[in-house]
XYZ file of C-alpha atoms in Angstrom:
561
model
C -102.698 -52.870 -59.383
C -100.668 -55.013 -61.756
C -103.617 -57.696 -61.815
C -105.895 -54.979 -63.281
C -103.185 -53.488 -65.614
C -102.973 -57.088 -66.712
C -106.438 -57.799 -67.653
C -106.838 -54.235 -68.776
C -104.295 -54.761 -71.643
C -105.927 -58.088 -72.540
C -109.288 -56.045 -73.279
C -107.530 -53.542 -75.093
C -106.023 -56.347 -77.103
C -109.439 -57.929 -77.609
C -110.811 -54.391 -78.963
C -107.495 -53.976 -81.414
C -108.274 -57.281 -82.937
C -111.644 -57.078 -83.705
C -111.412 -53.502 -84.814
C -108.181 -54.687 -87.056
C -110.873 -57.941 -88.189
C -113.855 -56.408 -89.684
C -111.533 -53.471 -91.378
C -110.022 -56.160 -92.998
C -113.393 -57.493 -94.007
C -114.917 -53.680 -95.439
C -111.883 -53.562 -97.269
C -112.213 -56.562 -98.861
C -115.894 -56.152 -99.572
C -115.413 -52.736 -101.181
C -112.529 -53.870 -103.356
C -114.547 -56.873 -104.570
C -117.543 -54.409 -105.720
C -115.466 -51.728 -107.583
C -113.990 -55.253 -109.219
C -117.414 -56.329 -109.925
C -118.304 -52.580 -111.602
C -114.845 -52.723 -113.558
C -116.075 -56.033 -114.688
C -119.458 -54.599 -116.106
C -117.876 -51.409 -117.387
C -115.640 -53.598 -119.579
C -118.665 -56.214 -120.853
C -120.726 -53.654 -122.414
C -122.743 -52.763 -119.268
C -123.930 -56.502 -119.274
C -123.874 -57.350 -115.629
C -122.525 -61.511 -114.990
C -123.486 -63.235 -112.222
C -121.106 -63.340 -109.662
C -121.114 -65.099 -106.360
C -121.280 -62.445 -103.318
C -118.260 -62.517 -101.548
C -118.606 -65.115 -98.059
C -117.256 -63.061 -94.818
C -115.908 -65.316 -93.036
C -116.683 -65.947 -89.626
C -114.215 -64.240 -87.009
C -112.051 -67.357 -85.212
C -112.423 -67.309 -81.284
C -110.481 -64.770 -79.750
C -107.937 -66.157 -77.092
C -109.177 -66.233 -73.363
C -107.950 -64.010 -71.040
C -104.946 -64.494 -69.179
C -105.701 -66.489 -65.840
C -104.943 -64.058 -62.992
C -105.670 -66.992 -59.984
C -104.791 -64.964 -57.029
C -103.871 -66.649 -53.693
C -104.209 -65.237 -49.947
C -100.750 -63.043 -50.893
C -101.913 -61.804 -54.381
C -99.749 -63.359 -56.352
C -100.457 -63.644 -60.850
C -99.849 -66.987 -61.926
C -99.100 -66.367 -65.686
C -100.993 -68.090 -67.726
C -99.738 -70.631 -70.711
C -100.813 -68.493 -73.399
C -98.741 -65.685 -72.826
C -100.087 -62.430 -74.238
C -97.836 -61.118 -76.953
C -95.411 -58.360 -75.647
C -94.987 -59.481 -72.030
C -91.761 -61.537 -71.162
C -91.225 -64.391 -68.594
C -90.908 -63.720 -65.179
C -87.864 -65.570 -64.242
C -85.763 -65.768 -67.887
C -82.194 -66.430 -65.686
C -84.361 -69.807 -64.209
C -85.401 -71.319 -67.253
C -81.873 -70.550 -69.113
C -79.971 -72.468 -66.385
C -83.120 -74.966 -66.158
C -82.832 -75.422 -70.196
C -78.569 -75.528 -70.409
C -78.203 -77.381 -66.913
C -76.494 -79.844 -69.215
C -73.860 -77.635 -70.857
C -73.403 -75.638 -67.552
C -72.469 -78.876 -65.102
C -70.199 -80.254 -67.933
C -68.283 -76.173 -68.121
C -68.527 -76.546 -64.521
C -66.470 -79.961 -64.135
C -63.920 -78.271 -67.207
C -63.659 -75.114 -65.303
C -61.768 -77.319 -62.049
C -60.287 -79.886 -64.377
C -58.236 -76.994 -66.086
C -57.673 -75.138 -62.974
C -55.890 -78.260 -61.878
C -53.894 -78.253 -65.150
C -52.950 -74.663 -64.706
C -51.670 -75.465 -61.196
C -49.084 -77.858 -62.539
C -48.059 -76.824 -65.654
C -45.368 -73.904 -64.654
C -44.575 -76.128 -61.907
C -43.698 -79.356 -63.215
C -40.650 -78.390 -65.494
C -39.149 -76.115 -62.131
C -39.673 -79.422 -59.824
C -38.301 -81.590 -62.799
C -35.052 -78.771 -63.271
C -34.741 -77.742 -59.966
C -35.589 -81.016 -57.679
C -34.768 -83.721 -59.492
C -31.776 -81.604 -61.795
C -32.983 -83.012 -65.277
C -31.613 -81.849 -68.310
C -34.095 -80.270 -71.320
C -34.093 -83.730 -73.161
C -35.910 -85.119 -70.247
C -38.283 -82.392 -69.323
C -39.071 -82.626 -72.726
C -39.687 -85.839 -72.795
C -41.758 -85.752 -69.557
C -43.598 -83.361 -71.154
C -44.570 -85.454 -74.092
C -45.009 -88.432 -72.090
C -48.784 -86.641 -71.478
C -49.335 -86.410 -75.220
C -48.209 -90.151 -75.778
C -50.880 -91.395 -73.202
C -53.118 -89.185 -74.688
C -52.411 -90.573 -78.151
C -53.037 -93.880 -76.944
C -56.229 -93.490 -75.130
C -58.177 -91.092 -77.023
C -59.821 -93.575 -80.309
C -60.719 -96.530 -77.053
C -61.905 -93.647 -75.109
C -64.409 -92.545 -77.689
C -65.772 -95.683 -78.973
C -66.197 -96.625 -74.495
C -68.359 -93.224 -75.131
C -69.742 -94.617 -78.101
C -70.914 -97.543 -76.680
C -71.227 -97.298 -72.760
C -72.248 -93.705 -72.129
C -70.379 -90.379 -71.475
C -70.660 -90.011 -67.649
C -68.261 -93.044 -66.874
C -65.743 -91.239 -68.464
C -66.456 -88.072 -66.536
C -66.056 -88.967 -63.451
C -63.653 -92.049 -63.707
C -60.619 -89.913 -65.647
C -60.441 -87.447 -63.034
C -60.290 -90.305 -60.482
C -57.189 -91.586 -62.688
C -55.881 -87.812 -62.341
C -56.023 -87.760 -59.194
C -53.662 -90.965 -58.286
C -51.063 -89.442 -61.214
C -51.107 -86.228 -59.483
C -50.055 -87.877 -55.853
C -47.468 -90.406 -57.909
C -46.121 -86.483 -59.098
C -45.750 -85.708 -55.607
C -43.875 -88.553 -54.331
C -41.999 -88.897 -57.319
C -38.196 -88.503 -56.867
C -36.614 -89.698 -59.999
C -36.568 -89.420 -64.043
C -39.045 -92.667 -64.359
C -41.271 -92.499 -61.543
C -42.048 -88.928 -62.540
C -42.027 -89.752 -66.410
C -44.846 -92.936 -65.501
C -46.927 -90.156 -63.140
C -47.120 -87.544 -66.114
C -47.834 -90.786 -68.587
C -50.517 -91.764 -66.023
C -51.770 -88.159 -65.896
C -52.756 -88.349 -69.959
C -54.525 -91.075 -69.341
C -56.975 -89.339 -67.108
C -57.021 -86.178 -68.560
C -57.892 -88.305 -71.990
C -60.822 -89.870 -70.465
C -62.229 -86.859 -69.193
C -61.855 -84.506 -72.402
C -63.407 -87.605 -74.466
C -66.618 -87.513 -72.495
C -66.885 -83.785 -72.128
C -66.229 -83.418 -75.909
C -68.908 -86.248 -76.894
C -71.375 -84.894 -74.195
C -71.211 -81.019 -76.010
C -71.553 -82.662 -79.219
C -74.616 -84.726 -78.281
C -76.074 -81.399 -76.580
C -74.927 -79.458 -79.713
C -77.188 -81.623 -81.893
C -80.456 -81.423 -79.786
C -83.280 -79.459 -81.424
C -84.248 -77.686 -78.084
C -84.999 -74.287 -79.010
C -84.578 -73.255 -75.193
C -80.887 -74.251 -75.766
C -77.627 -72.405 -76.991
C -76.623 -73.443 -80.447
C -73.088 -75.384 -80.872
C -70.870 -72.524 -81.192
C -71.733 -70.606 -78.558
C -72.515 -73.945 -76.307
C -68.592 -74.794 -77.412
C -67.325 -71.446 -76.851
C -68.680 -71.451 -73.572
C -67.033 -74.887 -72.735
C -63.709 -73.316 -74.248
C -64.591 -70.244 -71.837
C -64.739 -72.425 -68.432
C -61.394 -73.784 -69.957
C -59.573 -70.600 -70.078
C -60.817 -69.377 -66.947
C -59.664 -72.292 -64.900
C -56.156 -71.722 -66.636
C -56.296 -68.286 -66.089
C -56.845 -68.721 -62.541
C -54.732 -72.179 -62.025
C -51.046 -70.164 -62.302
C -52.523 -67.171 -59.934
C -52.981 -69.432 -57.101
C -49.785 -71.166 -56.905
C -48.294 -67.954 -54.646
C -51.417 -68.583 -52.444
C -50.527 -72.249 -52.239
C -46.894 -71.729 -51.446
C -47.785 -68.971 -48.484
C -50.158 -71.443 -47.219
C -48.223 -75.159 -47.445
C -44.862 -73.644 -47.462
C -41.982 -72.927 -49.715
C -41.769 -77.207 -50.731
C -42.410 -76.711 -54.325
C -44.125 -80.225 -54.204
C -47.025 -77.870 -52.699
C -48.557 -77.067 -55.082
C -49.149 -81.494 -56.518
C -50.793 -81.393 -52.739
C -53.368 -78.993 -54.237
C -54.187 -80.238 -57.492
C -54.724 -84.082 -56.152
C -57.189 -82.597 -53.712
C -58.853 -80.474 -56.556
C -59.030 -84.102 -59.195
C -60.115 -86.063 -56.408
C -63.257 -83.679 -55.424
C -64.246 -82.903 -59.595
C -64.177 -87.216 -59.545
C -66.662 -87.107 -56.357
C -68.875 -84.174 -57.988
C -69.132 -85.781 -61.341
C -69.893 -89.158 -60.015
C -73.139 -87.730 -58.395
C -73.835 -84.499 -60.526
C -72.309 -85.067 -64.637
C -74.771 -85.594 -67.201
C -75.691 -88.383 -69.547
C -76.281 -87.571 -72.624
C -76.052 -90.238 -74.914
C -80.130 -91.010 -75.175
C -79.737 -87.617 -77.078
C -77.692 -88.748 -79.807
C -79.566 -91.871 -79.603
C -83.367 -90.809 -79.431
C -82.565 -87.897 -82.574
C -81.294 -90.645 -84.567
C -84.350 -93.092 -84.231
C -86.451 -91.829 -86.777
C -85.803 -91.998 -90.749
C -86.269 -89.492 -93.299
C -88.900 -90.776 -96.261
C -89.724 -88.177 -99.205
C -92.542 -88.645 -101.962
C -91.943 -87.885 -105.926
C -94.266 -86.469 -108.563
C -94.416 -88.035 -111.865
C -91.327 -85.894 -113.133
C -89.303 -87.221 -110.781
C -88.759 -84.597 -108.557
C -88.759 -84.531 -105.237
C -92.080 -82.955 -103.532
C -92.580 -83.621 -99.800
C -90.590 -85.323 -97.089
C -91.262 -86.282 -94.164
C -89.937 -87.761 -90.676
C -91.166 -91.107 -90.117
C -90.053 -92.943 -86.604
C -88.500 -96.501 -87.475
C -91.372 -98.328 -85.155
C -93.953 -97.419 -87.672
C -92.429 -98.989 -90.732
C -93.808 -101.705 -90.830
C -97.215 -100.369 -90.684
C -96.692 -98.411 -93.763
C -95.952 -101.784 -95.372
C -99.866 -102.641 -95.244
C -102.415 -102.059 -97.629
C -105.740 -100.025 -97.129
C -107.711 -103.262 -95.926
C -105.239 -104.677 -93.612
C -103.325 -107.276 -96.111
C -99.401 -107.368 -96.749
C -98.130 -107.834 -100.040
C -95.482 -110.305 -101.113
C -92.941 -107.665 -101.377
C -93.706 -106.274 -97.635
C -93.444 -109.263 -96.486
C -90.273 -109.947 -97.988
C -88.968 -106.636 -96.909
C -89.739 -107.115 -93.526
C -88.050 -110.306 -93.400
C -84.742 -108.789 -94.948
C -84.949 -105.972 -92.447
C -85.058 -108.580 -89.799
C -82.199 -110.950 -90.882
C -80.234 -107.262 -91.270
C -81.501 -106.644 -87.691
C -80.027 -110.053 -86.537
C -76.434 -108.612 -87.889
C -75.757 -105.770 -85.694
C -77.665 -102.990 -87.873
C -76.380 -100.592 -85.487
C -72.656 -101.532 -85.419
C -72.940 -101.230 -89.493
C -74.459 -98.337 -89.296
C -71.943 -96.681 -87.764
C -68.890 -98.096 -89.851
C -71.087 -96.715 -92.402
C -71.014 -93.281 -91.211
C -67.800 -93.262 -90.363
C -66.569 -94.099 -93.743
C -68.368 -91.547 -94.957
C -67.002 -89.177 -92.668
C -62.759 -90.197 -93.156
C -63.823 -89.599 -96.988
C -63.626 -86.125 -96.582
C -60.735 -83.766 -96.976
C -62.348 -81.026 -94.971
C -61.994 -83.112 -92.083
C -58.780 -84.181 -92.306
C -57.413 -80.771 -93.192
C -59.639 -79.116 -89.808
C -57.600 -82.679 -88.233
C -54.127 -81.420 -89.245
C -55.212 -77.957 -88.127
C -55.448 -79.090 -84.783
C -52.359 -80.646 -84.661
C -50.565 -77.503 -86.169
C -52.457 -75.239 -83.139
C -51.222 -78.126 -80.498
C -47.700 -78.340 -81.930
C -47.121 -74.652 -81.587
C -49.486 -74.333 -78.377
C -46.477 -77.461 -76.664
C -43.655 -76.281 -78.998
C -43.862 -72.968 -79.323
C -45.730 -71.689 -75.876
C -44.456 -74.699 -73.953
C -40.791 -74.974 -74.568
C -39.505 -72.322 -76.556
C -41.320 -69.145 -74.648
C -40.103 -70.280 -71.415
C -36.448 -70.255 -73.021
C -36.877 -66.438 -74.354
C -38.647 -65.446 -70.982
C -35.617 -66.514 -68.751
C -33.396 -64.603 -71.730
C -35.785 -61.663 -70.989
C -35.172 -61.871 -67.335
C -38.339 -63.394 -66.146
C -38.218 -65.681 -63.411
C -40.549 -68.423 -62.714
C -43.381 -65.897 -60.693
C -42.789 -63.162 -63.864
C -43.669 -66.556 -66.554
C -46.396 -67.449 -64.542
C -48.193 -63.850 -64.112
C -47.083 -63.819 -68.421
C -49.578 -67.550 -68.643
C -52.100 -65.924 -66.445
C -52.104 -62.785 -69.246
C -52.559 -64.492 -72.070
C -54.884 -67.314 -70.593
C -57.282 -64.138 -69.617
C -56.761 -62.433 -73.342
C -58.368 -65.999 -74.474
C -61.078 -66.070 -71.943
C -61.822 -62.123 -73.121
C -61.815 -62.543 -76.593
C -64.349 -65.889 -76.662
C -66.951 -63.121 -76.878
C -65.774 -61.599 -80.311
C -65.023 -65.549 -81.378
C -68.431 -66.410 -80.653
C -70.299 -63.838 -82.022
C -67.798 -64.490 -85.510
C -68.795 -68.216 -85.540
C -72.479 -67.561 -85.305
C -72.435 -64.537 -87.784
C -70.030 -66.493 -90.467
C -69.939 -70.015 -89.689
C -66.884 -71.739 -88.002
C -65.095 -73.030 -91.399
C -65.266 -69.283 -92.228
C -63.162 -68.366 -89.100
C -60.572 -70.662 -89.396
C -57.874 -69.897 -91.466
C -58.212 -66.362 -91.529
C -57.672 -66.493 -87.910
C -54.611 -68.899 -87.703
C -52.476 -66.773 -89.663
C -52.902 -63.883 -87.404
C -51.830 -66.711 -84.832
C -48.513 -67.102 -87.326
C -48.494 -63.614 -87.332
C -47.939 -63.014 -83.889
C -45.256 -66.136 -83.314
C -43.150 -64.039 -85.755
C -43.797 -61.135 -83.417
C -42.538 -62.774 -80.150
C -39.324 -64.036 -82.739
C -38.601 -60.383 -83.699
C -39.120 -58.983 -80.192
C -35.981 -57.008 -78.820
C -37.269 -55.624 -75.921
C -39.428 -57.157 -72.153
C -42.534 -54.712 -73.339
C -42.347 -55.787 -76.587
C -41.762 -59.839 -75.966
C -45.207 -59.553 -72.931
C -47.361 -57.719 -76.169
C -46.807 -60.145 -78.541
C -47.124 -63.131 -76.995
C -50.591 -61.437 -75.368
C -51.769 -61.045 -79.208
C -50.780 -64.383 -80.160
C -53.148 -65.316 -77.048
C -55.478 -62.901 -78.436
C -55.518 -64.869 -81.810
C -55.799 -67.369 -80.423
C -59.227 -66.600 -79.015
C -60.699 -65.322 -81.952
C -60.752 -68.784 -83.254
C -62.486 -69.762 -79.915
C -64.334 -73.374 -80.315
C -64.601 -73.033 -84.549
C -62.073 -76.021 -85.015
C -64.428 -78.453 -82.885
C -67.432 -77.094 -83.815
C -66.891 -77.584 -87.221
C -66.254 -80.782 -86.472
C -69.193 -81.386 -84.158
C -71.103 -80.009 -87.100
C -69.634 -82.253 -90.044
C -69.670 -85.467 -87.722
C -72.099 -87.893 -87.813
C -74.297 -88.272 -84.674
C -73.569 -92.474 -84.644
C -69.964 -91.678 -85.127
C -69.972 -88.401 -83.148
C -67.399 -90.137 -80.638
C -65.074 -91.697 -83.203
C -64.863 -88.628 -85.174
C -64.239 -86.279 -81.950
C -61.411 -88.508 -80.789
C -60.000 -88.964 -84.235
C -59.977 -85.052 -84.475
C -58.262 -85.012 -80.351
C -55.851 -88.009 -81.659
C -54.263 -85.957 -84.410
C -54.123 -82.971 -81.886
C -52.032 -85.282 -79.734
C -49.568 -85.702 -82.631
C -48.676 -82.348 -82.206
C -48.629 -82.093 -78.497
C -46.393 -85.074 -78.550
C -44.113 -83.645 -81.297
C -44.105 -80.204 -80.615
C -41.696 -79.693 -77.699
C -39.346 -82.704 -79.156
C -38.964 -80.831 -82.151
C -38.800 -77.509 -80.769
C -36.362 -78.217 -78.889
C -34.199 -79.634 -80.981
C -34.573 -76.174 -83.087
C -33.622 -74.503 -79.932
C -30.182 -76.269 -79.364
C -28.941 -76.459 -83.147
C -30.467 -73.246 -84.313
C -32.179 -70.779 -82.176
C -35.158 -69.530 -80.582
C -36.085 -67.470 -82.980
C -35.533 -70.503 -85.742
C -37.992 -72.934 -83.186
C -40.509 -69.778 -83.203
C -40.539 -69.463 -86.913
C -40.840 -73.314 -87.361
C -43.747 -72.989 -85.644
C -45.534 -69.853 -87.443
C -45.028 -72.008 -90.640
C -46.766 -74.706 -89.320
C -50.069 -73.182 -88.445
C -49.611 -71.069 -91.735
C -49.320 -74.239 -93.660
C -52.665 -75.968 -92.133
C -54.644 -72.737 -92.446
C -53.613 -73.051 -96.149
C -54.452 -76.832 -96.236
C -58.035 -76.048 -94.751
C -59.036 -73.315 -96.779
C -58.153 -74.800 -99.743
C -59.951 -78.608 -99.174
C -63.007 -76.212 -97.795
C -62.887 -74.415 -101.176
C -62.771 -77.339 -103.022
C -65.679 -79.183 -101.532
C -67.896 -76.005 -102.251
C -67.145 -76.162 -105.619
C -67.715 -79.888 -105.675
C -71.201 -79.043 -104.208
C -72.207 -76.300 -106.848
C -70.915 -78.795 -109.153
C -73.716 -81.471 -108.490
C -76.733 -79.073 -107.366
C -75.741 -77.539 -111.260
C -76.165 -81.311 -112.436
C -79.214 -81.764 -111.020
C -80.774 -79.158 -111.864
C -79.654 -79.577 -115.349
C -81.096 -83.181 -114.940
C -84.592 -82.155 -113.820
C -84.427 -79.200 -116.673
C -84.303 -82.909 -119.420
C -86.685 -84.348 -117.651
């Protein structure tokens, strides 16, 4: 039955389109003699010659479908897929054509699972185990932004330079030994070297995840996601694992005991299986960065100087361009092609990227979307890590109550990466931005003014909510702006300067919490993110009016011309 219906819509197709053809072909016929009489009406009923109007031939109609059937039946579709039917298995060829994107949101998902586990656990085994005072759970706190400060720029230019999938697998191994140095810890240092030794790893890892999405990002596949949503899916696996990471930690304890080391037990297991799984099943994705940027761009100018076709020419057949018609090289080819190879013998690729890079630092756009970061990191340690904690135990939460409260607003993010990716794609990222870090501002001033438990658990749920709207825009600006020899550089320049404000957030939060307040520390914080929103939007406004500015000078220069 479905075999016939098949081939019974291809003839019906057939039928449409010649019917449709040789319409078109009266019409035109008819409207070319009532021309032809207008023509004569208008010449004094002297008739010109005029050449009969060619009908062209019809163009071969498609061939049916092939309908092979084997001993069970079965339509093979064929490769020229009638118009109106869909694929047969649309789930298989999305995973088949994003296998890339989903193994790397796959390895995130468990990496920040394992970072959910430990961080409500770490400051109540520092205060309660070891009896450290705030300076130094601060400081062992920041102690994973420092190594993360450190490692990031040799991290991405390793990417850079040896591939992404080293750095997949081998920072989770790091992880891993940091996590079981956490467990056996049992003083200030040992534990301040474990969490030092955990940034390392977790460094590694978000370098060659980062670089690996921004290679993908940049692939002309049509069967693939585009960056923002490829990002925001990333983010997605993210927030899931650190949604889920705090809910398991009562499991954990009911299973291993009340030792609230327990729960380090878990997350060295879970490091030390995502190293084993990425060693055999990450992605490398560097020949896509490096195959897209192998071919040139050439473009050909009329006689007024302006710019009429261009064209993508690979780099292998330059030099055959360089011959004349009969086979000869000139004296200048031949002098070019011995400048490009002495430039060849001088590292053209390691000047190429300096190059690139150069061009990239030049640009205030991506230092402001740099200092952004930094703001959302220095309230995201300051604000979320150190001072909520602080109004939560004022609010009568204990530890089980703050971890349900993480668990809440890490599933608000995860929820609202929908809404943030269907903003990105509609507006653009650097149009999401700022509008959507002051509502983040917004809502720290909402968890400083709250009086009451109900009140304290809404608003720091809608700064989580806020906080998803923005989804992946930050990076995927940056992904966007970057260039694809520098893509690694640039990503860990933008991760470095988030780092600043992981490492100085709870410092200086703290420090606002014992001379001030909480509710000074919280409004420290909104100001922060207010004041990078304001520094993005205005170096983004700038640079548009910078490019008006010159497309307005050249056209004015091709109007003299």
């Amino acid at each position: 039955m479905l075999r016939r219906a098949v081939v019974s819509s291809a003839k019906t197709k057939t039928k449409r389109e010649e019917l449709l053809f040789w319409t078109g072909v009266v019409e035109k016929a008819l409207f070319s003699s009532s021309t032809a009489d207008d023509d004569e009406r208008k010449t004094g009923g002297r008739k010109t010659k005029k050449k009969s109007p060619k009908i062209p031939t019809p163009s071969p109609l498609p061939p049916p479908p092939t309908t092979a059937t084997s001993s069970s039946s079965k339509i093979v579709p064929s490769e020229n897929h009638i118009e109106g039917t869909r694929h047969i298995f649309p789930v298989s060829d999305f995973l088949k054509e994003n296998k890339e994107i989903l193994s790397i949101c796959g390895l995130s998902f468990a990496c920040a699972m394992g970072h959910g586990i430990l961080a409500p656990t770490i400051p109540s085994f520092a205060s309660t185990e070891l009896h450290l005072s705030g300076a130094q759970i601060g400081s062992i706190l920041s102690a994973f932004a420092a190594a993360r400060l450190c490692v990031n720029t040799p991290a991405g230019y390793f990417a850079d330079k040896f591939g992404r999938k080293k750095l997949l697998w081998f920072g989770p191994m790091v992880t891993t030994m940091a996590n079981m140095s956490t467990f056996t810890s049992g003083s200030y240092y040992e534990l301040l070297g474990a969490r030092f030794l955990a940034g390392v790893g977790s460094s590694m890892y978000t370098t060659g995840a980062s670089v690996s999405l921004s290679d993908i990002a940049k692939t002309e596949n049509k069967g693939m996601m585009n960056g923002g949503n490829a990002m925001n899916m990333h983010q997605g696996a993210a927030l899931a694992g650190a949604a889920i990471g705090p809910g398991l930690i009562s499991a954990m304890y009911a299973l291993g005991g009340e030792d609230i080391r327990t729960p380090f037990l878990f997350a060295t297991a879970l490091s030390g299986s995502l190293s084993a799984v990425a060693l055999y099943a990450a992605p490398e994705t560097k020949h896509l960065s490096s195959s897209s940027s192998s071919s040139t761009t050439t473009s050909s100018t009329n006689e007024g100087g302006d710019e009429t076709t261009t064209s993508t020419t690979p780099t292998s057949e330059k030099k055959t361009q360089l011959l004349q018609p009969g086979g000869s090289m000139t004296m200048d080819a031949s002098l070019t092609l011995n400048k490009d190879a002495i430039e060849k013998q001088k590292s053209p690729s390691a000047s190429a990227d300096s190059r690139q890079l150069g061009m990239l630092v030049k640009r205030s756009d991506f230092w402001s979307v740099c200092f952004l970061n930094s703001a959302l990191f220095f309230a995201g340690a300051g604000g979320r890590g150190a001072v909520l904690p602080i109004l939560a135990i004022s609010h009568g939460m204990d530890a089980q109550n703050l971890g349900m409260l993480f668990s809440a607003m890490a599933t608000t993010s995860l929820i609202g990466l929908v809404p943030s990716s269907k903003l990105i794609t509609t507006f653009g990222a650097r149009n999401v931005i700022a509008p959507t870090t002051v509502l983040s501002s917004l809502a720290v001033m909402a968890i400083a003014g709250s009086s009451t438990d109900a009140g304290f658990a809404a608003a720091c749920v809608s700064w989580a909510a806020a906080s998803s709207i923005m989804g992946a825009a930050p990076m995927t600006f940056v992904a966007e702006i970057a260039p694809r020899k520098a893509s690694g550089a640039a990503l860990s320049i933008y991760r470095n300067s988030g780092d600043v404000g992981l490492l100085l957030g709870p410092v200086l939060s703290g420090l606002a919490v014992d001379f001030f307040g909480s509710e000074v520390a919280l409004a420290m914080n909104a100001s922060v993110l207010v004041s990078a929103a304001l520094a993005f939007h205005v170096s983004k406004t700038s640079r548009e009016k910078m490019k008006k500015k010159e497309m307005l000078q050249q056209e004015r220069h091709r109007s003299s011309k």
